[in-house]
Every structure is written in structure tokens, then in C-alpha cells.
Tab-separated table of C-alpha atoms and ligand atoms in Angstrom:
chain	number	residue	atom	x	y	z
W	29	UNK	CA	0.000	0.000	0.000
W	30	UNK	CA	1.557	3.406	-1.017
W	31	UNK	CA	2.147	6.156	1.995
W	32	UNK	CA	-0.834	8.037	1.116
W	33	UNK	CA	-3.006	5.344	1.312
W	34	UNK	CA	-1.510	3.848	4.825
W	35	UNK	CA	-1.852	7.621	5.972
W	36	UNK	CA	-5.555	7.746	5.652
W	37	UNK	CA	-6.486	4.502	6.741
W	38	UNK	CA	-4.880	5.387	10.219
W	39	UNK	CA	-6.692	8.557	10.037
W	40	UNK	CA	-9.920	6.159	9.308
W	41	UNK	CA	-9.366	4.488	12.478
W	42	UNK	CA	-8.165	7.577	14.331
W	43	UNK	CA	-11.437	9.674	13.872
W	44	UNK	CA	-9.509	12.692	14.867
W	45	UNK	CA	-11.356	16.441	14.124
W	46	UNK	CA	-10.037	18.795	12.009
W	47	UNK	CA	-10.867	22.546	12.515
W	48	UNK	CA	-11.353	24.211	8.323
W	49	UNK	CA	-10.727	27.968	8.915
W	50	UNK	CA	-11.421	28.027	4.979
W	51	UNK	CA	-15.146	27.333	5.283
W	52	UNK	CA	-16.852	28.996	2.478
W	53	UNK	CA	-13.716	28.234	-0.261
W	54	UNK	CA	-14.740	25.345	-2.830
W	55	UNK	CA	-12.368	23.129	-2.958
W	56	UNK	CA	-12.077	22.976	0.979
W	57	UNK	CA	-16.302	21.790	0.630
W	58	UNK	CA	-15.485	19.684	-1.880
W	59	UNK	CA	-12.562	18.101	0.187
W	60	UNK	CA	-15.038	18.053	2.877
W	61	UNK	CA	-17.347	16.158	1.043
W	62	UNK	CA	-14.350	13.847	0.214
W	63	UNK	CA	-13.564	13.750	4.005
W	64	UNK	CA	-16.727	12.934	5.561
W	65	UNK	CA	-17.513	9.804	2.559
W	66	UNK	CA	-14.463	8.612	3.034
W	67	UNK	CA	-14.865	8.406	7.310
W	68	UNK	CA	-10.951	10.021	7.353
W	69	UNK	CA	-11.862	12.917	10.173
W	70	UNK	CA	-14.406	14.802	11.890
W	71	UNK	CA	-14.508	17.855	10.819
W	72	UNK	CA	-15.342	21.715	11.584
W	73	UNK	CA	-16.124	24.358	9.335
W	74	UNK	CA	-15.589	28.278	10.164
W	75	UNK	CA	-18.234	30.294	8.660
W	76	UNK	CA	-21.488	31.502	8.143
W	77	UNK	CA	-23.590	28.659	8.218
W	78	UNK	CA	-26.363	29.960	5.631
W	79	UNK	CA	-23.580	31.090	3.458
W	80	UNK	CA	-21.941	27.326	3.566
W	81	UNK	CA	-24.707	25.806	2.946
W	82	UNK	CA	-26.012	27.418	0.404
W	83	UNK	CA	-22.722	27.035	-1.785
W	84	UNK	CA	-22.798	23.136	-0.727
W	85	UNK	CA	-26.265	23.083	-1.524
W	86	UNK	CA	-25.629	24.807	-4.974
W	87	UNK	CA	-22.679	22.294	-5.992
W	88	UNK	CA	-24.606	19.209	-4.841
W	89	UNK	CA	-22.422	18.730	-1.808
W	90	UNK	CA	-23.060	16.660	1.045
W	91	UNK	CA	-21.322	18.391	4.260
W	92	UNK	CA	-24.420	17.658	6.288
W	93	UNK	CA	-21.730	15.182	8.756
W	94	UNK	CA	-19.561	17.957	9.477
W	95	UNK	CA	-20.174	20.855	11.971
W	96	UNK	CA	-20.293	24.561	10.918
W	97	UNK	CA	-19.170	26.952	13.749
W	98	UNK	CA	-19.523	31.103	12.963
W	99	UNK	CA	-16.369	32.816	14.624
W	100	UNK	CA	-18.336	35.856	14.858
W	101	UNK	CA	-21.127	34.477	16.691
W	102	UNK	CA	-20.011	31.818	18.582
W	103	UNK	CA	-20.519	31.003	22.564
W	104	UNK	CA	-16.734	30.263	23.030
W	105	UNK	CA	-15.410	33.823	21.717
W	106	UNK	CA	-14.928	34.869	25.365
W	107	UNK	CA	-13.527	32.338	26.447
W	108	UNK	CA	-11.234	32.290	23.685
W	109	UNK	CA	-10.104	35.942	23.944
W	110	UNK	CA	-9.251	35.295	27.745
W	111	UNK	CA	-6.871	32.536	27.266
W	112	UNK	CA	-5.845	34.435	24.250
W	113	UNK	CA	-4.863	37.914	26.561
W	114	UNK	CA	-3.371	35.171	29.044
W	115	UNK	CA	-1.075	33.645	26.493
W	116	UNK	CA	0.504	36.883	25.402
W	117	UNK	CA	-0.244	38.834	28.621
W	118	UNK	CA	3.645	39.710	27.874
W	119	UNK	CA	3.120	41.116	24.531
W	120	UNK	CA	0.488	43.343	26.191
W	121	UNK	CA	-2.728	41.878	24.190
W	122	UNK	CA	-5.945	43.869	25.739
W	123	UNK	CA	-9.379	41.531	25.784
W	124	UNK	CA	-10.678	43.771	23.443
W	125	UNK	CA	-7.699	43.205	20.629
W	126	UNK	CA	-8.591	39.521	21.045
W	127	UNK	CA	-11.748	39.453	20.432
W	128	UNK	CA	-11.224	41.324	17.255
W	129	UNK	CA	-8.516	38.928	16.296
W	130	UNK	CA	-11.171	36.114	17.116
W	131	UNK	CA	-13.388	37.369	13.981
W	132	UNK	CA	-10.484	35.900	11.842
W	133	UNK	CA	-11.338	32.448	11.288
W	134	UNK	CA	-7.090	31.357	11.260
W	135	UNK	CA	-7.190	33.024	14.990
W	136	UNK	CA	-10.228	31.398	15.746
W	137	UNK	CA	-9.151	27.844	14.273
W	138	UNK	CA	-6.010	28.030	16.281
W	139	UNK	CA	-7.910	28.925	19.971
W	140	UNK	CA	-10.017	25.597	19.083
W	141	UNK	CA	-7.364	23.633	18.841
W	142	UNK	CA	-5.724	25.483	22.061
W	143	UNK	CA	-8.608	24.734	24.265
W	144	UNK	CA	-8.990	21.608	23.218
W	145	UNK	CA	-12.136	21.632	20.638
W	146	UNK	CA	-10.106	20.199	17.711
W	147	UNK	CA	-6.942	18.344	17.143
W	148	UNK	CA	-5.785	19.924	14.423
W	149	UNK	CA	-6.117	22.272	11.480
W	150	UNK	CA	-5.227	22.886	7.879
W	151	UNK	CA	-5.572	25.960	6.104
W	152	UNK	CA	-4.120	28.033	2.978
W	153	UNK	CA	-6.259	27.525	-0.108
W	154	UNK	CA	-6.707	31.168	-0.067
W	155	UNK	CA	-4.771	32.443	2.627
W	156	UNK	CA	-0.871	33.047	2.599
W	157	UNK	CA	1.430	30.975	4.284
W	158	UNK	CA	2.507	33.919	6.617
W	159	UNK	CA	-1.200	34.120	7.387
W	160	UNK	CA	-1.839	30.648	8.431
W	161	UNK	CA	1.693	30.324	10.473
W	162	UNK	CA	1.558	32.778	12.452
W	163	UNK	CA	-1.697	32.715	14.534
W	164	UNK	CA	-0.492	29.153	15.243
W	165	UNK	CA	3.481	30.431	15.971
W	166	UNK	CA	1.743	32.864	18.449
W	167	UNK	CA	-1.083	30.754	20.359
W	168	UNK	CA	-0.453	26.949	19.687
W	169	UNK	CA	3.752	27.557	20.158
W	170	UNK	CA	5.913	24.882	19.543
W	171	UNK	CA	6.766	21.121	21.158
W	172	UNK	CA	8.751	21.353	24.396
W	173	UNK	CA	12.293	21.022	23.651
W	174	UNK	CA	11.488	22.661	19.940
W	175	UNK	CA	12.120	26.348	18.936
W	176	UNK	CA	11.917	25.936	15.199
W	177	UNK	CA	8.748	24.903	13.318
W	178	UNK	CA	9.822	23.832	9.532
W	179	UNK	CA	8.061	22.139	6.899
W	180	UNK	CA	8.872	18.926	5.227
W	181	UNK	CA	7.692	17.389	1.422
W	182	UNK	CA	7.598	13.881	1.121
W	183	UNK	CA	8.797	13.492	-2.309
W	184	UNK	CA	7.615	10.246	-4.218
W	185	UNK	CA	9.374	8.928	-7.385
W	186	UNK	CA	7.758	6.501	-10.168
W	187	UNK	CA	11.611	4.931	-10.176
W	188	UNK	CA	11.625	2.291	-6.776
W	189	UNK	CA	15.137	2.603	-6.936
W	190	UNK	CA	15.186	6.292	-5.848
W	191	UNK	CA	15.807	6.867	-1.743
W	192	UNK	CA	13.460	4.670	0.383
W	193	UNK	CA	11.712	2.539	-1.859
W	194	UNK	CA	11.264	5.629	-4.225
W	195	UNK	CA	11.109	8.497	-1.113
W	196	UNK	CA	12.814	11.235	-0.191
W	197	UNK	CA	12.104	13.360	2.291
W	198	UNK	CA	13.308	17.105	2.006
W	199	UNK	CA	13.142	19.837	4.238
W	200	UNK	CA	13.115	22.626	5.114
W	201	UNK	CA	10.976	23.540	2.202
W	202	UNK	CA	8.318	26.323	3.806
W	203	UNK	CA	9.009	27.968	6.740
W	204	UNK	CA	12.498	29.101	8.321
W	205	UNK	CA	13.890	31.188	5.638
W	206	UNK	CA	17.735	31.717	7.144
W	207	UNK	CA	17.828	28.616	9.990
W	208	UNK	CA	21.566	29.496	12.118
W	209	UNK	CA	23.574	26.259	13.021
W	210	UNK	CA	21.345	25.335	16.067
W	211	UNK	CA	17.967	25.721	13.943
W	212	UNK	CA	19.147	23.867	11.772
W	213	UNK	CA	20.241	20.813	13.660
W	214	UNK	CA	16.977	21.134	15.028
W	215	UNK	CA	15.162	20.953	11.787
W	216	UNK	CA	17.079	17.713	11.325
W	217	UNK	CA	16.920	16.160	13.892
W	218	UNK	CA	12.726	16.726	13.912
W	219	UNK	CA	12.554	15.998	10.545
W	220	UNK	CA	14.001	12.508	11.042
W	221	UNK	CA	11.526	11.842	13.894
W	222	UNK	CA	8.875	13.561	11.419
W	223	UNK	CA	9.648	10.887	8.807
W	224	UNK	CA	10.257	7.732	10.788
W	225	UNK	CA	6.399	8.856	12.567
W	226	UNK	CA	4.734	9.451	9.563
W	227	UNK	CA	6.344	7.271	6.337
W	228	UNK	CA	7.717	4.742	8.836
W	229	UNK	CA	11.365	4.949	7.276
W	230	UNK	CA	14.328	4.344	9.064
W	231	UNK	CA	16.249	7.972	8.547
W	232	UNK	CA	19.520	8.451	7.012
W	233	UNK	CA	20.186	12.214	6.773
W	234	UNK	CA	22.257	14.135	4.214
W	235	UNK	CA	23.609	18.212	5.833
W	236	UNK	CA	23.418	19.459	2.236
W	237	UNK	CA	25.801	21.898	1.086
W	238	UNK	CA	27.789	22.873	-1.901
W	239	UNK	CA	30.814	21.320	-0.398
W	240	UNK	CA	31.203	17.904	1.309
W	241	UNK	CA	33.489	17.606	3.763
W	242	UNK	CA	35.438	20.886	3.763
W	243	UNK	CA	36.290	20.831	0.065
W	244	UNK	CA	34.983	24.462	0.304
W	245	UNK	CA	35.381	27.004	3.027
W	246	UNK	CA	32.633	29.561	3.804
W	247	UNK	CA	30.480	30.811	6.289
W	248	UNK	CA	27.767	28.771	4.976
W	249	UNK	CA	29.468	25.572	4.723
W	250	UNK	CA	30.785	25.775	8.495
W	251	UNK	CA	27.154	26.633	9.188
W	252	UNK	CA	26.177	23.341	8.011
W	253	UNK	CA	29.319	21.121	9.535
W	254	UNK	CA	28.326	22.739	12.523
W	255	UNK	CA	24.515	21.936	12.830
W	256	UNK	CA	25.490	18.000	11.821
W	257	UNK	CA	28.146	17.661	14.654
W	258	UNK	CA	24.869	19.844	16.784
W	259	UNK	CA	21.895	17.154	16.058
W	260	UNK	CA	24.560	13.972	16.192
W	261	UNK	CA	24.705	15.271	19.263
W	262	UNK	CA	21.224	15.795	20.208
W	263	UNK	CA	20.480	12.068	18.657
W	264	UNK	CA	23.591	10.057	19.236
W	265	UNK	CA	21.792	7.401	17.735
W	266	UNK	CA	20.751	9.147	14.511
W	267	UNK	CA	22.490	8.442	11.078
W	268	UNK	CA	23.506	11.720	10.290
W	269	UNK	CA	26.019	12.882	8.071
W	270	UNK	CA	27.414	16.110	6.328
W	271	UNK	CA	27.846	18.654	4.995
W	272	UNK	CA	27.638	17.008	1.688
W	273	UNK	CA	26.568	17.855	-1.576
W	274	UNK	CA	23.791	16.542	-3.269
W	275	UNK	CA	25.338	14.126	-5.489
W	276	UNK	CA	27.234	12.610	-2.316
W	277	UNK	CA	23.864	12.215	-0.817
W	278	UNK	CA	22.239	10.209	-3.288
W	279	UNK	CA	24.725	8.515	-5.865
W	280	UNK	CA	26.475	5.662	-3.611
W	281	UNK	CA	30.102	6.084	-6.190
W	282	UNK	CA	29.809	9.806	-5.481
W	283	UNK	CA	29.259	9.174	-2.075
W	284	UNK	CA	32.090	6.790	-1.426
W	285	UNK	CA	34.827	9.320	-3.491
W	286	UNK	CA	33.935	12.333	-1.431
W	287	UNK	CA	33.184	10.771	2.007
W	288	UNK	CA	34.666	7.377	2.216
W	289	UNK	CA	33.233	5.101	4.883
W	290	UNK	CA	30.230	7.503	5.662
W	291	UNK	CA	26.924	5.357	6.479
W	292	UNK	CA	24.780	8.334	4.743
W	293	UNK	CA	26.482	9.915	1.547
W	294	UNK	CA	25.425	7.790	-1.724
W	295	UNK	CA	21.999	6.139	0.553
W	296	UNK	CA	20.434	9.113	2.044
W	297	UNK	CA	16.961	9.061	2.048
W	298	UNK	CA	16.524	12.659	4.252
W	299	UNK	CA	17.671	15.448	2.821
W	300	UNK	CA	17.830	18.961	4.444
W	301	UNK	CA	18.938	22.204	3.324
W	302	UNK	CA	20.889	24.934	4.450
W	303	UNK	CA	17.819	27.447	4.038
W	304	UNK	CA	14.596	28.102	2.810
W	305	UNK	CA	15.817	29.236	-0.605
W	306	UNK	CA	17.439	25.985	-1.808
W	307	UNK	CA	14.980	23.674	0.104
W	308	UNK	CA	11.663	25.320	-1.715
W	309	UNK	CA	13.456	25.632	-5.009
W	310	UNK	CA	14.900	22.203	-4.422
W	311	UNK	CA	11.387	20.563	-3.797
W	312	UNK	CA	10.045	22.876	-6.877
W	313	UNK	CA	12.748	21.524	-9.486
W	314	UNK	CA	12.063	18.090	-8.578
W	315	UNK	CA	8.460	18.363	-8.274
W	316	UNK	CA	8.284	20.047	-12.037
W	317	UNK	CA	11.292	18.392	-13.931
W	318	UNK	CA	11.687	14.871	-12.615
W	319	UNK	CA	8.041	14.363	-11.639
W	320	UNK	CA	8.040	13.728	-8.455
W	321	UNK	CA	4.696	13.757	-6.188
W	322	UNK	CA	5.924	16.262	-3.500
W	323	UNK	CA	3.467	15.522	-0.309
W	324	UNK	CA	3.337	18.488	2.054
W	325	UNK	CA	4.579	20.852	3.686
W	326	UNK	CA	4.118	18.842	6.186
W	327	UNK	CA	4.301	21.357	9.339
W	328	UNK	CA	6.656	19.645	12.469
W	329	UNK	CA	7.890	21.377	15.987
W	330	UNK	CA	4.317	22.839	16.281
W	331	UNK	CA	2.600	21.845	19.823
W	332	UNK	CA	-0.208	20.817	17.615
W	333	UNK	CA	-0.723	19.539	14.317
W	334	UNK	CA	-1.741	23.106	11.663
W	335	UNK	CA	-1.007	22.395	8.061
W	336	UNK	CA	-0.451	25.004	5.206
W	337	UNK	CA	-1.669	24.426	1.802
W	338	UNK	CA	-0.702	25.766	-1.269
W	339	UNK	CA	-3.069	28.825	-3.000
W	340	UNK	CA	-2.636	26.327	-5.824
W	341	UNK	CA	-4.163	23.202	-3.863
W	342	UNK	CA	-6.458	20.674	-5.730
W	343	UNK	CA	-9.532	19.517	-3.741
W	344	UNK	CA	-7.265	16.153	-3.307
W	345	UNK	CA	-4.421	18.103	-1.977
W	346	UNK	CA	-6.585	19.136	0.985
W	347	UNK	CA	-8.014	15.839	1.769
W	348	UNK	CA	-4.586	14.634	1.442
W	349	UNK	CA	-3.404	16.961	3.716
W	350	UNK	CA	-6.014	16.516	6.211
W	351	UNK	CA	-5.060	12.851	6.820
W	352	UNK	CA	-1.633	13.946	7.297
W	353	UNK	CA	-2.928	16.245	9.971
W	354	UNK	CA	-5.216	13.427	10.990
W	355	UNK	CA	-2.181	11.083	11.949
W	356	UNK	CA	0.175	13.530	13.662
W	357	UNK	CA	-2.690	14.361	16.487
W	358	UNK	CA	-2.339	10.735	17.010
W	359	UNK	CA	-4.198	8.688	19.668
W	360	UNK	CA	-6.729	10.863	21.519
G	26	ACO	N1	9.121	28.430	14.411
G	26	ACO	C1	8.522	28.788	15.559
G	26	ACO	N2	8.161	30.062	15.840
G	26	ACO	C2	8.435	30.997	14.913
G	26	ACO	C3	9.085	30.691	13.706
G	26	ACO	C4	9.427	29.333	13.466
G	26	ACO	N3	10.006	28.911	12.330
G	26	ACO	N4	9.230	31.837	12.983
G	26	ACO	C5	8.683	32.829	13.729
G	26	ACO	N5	8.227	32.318	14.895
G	26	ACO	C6	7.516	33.035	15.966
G	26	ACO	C7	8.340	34.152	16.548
G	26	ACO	O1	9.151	33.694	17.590
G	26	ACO	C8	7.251	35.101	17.021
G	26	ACO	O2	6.734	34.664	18.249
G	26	ACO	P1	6.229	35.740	19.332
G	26	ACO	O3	5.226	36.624	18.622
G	26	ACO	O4	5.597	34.905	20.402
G	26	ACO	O5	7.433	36.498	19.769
G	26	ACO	C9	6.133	34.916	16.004
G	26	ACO	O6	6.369	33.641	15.379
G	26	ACO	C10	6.144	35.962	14.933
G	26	ACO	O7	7.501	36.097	14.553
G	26	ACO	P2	8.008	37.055	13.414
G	26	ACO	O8	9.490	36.962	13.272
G	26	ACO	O9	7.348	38.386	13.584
G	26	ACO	O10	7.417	36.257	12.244
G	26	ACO	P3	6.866	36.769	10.920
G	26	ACO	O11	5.418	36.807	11.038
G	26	ACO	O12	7.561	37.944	10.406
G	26	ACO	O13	7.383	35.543	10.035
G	26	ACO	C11	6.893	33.535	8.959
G	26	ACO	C12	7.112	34.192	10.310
G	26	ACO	C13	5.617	34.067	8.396
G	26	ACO	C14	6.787	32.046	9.064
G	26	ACO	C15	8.106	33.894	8.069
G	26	ACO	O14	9.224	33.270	8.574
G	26	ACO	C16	7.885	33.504	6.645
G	26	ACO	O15	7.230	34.227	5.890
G	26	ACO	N6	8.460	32.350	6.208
G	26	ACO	C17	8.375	31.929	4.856
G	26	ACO	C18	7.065	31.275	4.586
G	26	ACO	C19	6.929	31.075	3.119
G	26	ACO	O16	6.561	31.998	2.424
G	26	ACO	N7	7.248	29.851	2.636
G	26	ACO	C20	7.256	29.539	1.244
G	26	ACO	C21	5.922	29.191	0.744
G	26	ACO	S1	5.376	27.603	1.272
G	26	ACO	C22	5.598	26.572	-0.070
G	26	ACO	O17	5.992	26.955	-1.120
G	26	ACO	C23	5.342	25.163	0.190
């Protein structure tokens, strides 16, 4: 069975609930729809509930399983806004300020999930990624022991050979736009947990660079020597190697020439880059010239599961990535 279709089994079985801050948007009804046939979450809608039904109504959709919840009507808004000016009683947030930021259904989405009425969220078919992270960065925070939330892709090939039984996982591809050293051992180290959790893959993880083992010397190469020796030592028991260039990452000769006896370089089958611009035009190029289904982002470090989509998201793409969201809330 292929990762996608392992991933929403569990989430059949899981019957977590999904907050959809998107309520009124098409494709999100139409994923809905999707959802609630296919048993793969509970889920909530934020909207008007005359206005959402009346577009489900109009395209024939059946969304009569999942509840609708108006952000600027509902009974929890105070209750909401006073965790919310508890939370960031240090940034100086006034009851009033949260209530206003309560009539934005990402704000609102998030407090769910913060006081427990959901267990996770996905949103982004029309909002920004900016948008959708940073409610969450502010209310939800991240996992204890995590300072860095990043996003990974799982990246599926037609050719078996390729990685993990034709997976790779990349990251960062969405989030941290200039991770230092310690950020980005972070990001590595939580994107091997991320990938053994979710795909079930036993993680062997490239530091890519455009230099493998000191055959260049820069700033940005020490950065990433630095951040392997950083999460080898956070995860003593993680295969971990770098920096290393791409090609010593994946093509075993090329591995074994530039970094002889490493257990990663030529096998790797977790890739992560030294910042956000090579790891979302890295996805992007493989996604668009080899082919490659890219899964995700897939959002880790969060305290609770919130997923991003793209603008450009297919009704599939949501559904998708509500099972993914599904399976990191886990057992309730
Ligand atoms: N992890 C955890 N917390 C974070 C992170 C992070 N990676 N980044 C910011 N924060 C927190 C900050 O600590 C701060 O918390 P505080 O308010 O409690 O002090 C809060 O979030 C806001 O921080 P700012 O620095 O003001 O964050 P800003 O809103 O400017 O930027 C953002 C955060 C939106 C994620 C920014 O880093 C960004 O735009 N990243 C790129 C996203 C993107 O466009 N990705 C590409 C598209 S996705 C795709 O193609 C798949």
C-alpha cells in the first residue's frame, strides 16, 4: 500500500477532528465532502452557516456530517479571547484586541485547537502561508524542547530505486527562511523523527551543502558542519552525516569518493537544506522536472498539528493533507 493510502487509513481508524478555517472556499467543501464519505476525520467548518450551505447546496455537496461553527457568533469567543490575553499577557494583548482577532477564522481555528475543541487544522487555499503560520506560531507555540517549526515534502518517485523505496524526504521547504547552526540541527533532527512517525522509514540524513566535507570554506558551509556535529549530538543514535553535496547524498560512487566510509552519503533518504531558498526551489525543481509527487509541507515542531496548503491546492491536496494532519494528532 503506497504512503498516502496507509496515511488515511490510520486517520480512518483515528477519527480525529479537524478545525477548516477556509469554510466557504470550494475546494475545501469539496474536500469536505471527500472527508466525511471517506470516514478520514471529523470535521469543523468556520463560517457563516447559511452562506456554507447554500454554496454546498448549490454544488450538490453533502457536508451535512460535518459541523459549521460562525467565529463571529459563537458562545466560546470569550472564552477564547481570555486565554488568548493570558497567552501573550507579555506582549500586552488587551481583551478587546482579542476578540477582534477572534473574527479571523485562522485566529479562531487556532484557539479551538488550544482549548482543546479540535486536534488539528489545515488551512491556505486562499490564505498566505505567513497568514496561516503565524496565529499558530503565536497561540499553539511549539513542542517542548522545539524552537523551530519547519516544513517537510515527502517526495515520491515513479523509479523504486530512488531513496526509500522511491522516497525522499526534504526539508526545510516552507518555513524558516535563514535557519543558524542550532535551527538547523533542530530541523534535522525533527525531521528525522517527522519521517520515521509518519512514512515509517528508518532515517539516514544528508547536511546538504555545496561542499562535502570541507572541500569548500565559507560561512555557509561551516554553518552546516556545525549543525550535523549539533543534532549527532542531540540524537547520538541518529544516522547523520554532512555537509555534503547533493550528489554525495544520493549517488552511492559519489558518495564513497567524497566521504569514504560515511553510512549516509550515496543512501540518504533525508535530505535537508541549508535554508529556505534551496529547500523550496529544491522541492520545486524536482516536483516540475523529474516528476516527483511532493506531499506536504508537512508542518513539524508545532505543539499541535496546523497544516499550510498551497493557494494552488487541488480539492485532493486538501483531503490529502487533512489525513496527514489526521495522523500527527495521534491517539486521543
Ligand atoms: N518556528 C517557531 N516560531 C516561529 C518561527 C518558526 N520557524 N518563525 C517565527 N516564529 C515566531 C516568533 O518567535 C514570534 O513569536 P512571538 O510573537 O511569540 O514572539 C512569532 O512567530 C512571529 O515572529 P516574526 O518573526 O514576527 O514572524 P513573521 O510573522 O515575520 O514571520 C513567517 C514568520 C511568516 C513564518 C516567516 O518566517 C515567513 O514568511 N516564512 C516563509 C514562509 C513562506 O513563504 N514559505 C514559502 C511558501 S510555502 C511553499 O511553497 C510550500
Amino acid at each position: 500500500m503506497d504512503l498516502l493510502n496507509k496515511i488515511k487509513e490510520n486517520a480512518v481508524r483515528l477519527q480525529n477532528h479537524i478545525v477548516l478555517p477556509e469554510g466557504s472556499e470550494i475546494r475545501t467543501l469539496k474536500a469536505t465532502d471527500q472527508i466525511l464519505k471517506d470516514k478520514i476525520a471529523r470535521v469543523t467548518l468556520l463560517g457563516n452557516k447559511e452562506v456554507i450551505e447554500s454554496i454546498a447546496a448549490r454544488e450538490g455537496l453533502s457536508i451535512a456530517g460535518a459541523a459549521i461553527v460562525d467565529p463571529a457568533t459563537d458562545v466560546n469567543r470569550s472564552k477564547y479571547a481570555e486565554m488568548m490575553v493570558e497567552l501573550r499577557k507579555s506582549k500586552g494583548l488587551t481583551l478587546e484586541q482579542a476578540l477582534q482577532l477572534l473574527n479571523d477564522p485562522l485566529y479562531f481555528g487556532v484557539m479551538m485547537i488550544k482549548a482543546g475543541d479540535a486536534d488539528g487544522e489545515v488551512a491556505g487555499a486562499i490564505n498566505a502561508t505567513g497568514d496561516v503560520l503565524r496565529p499558530a506560531f503565536q497561540f499553539v507555540k511549539t513542542l517542548p524542547g522545539v524552537s523551530v517549526v519547519s516544513g517537510l515534502f515527502f517526495m515520491i518517485f515513479q523509479d523504486k530505486s530512488i531513496g526509500d523505496k522511491g522516497m525522499l524526504v526534504f526539508a526545510d521547504c516552507a518555513v524558516m527562511p535563514d535557519p543558524n547552526s542550532a535551527q538547523l540541527a533542530e530541523i534535522a533532527v525533527t525531521t528525522a523523527a517527522s519521517a520515521k512517525a509518519i512514512a515509517n522509514i528508518e532515517p539516514r540524513v544528508a547536511m546538504l551543502s555545496f561542499s562535502t566535507k570541507g572541500s569548500a570554506q565559507h560561512d555557509l558551509v561551516t554553518k552546516v558542519a556545525d549543525a550535523t556535529r549539533m543534532a549527532a549530538a542531540m540524537n547520538p543514535d541518529l544516522l547523520i552525516d554532512g555537509e555534503m553535496q547533493l550528489d554525495a547524498a544520493l549517488v552511492p560512487e559519489v558518495g564513497q569518493l567524497k566521504s569514504p566510509g560515511s553510512k549516509v552519503a550515496g543512501r540518504a533518504n533525508v535530505l535537508v537544506f541549508p535554508g529556505l531558498e534551496a529547500g523550496n526551489i529544491g522541492y520545486k525543481l524536482v516536483q516540475r522536472l523529474a516528476g516527483a509527487e511532493a506531499i506536504g509541507p508537512v508542518l513539524q515542531g508545532m505543539a499541535a498539528p496546523i497544516n499550510d496548503l498551497s493557494r494552488g491546492c487541488s480539492v485532493s491536496d486538501i483531503v490529502n493533507m487533512v489525513a496527514i494532519t489526521a495522523n500527527q494528532a495521534g491517539e486521543k
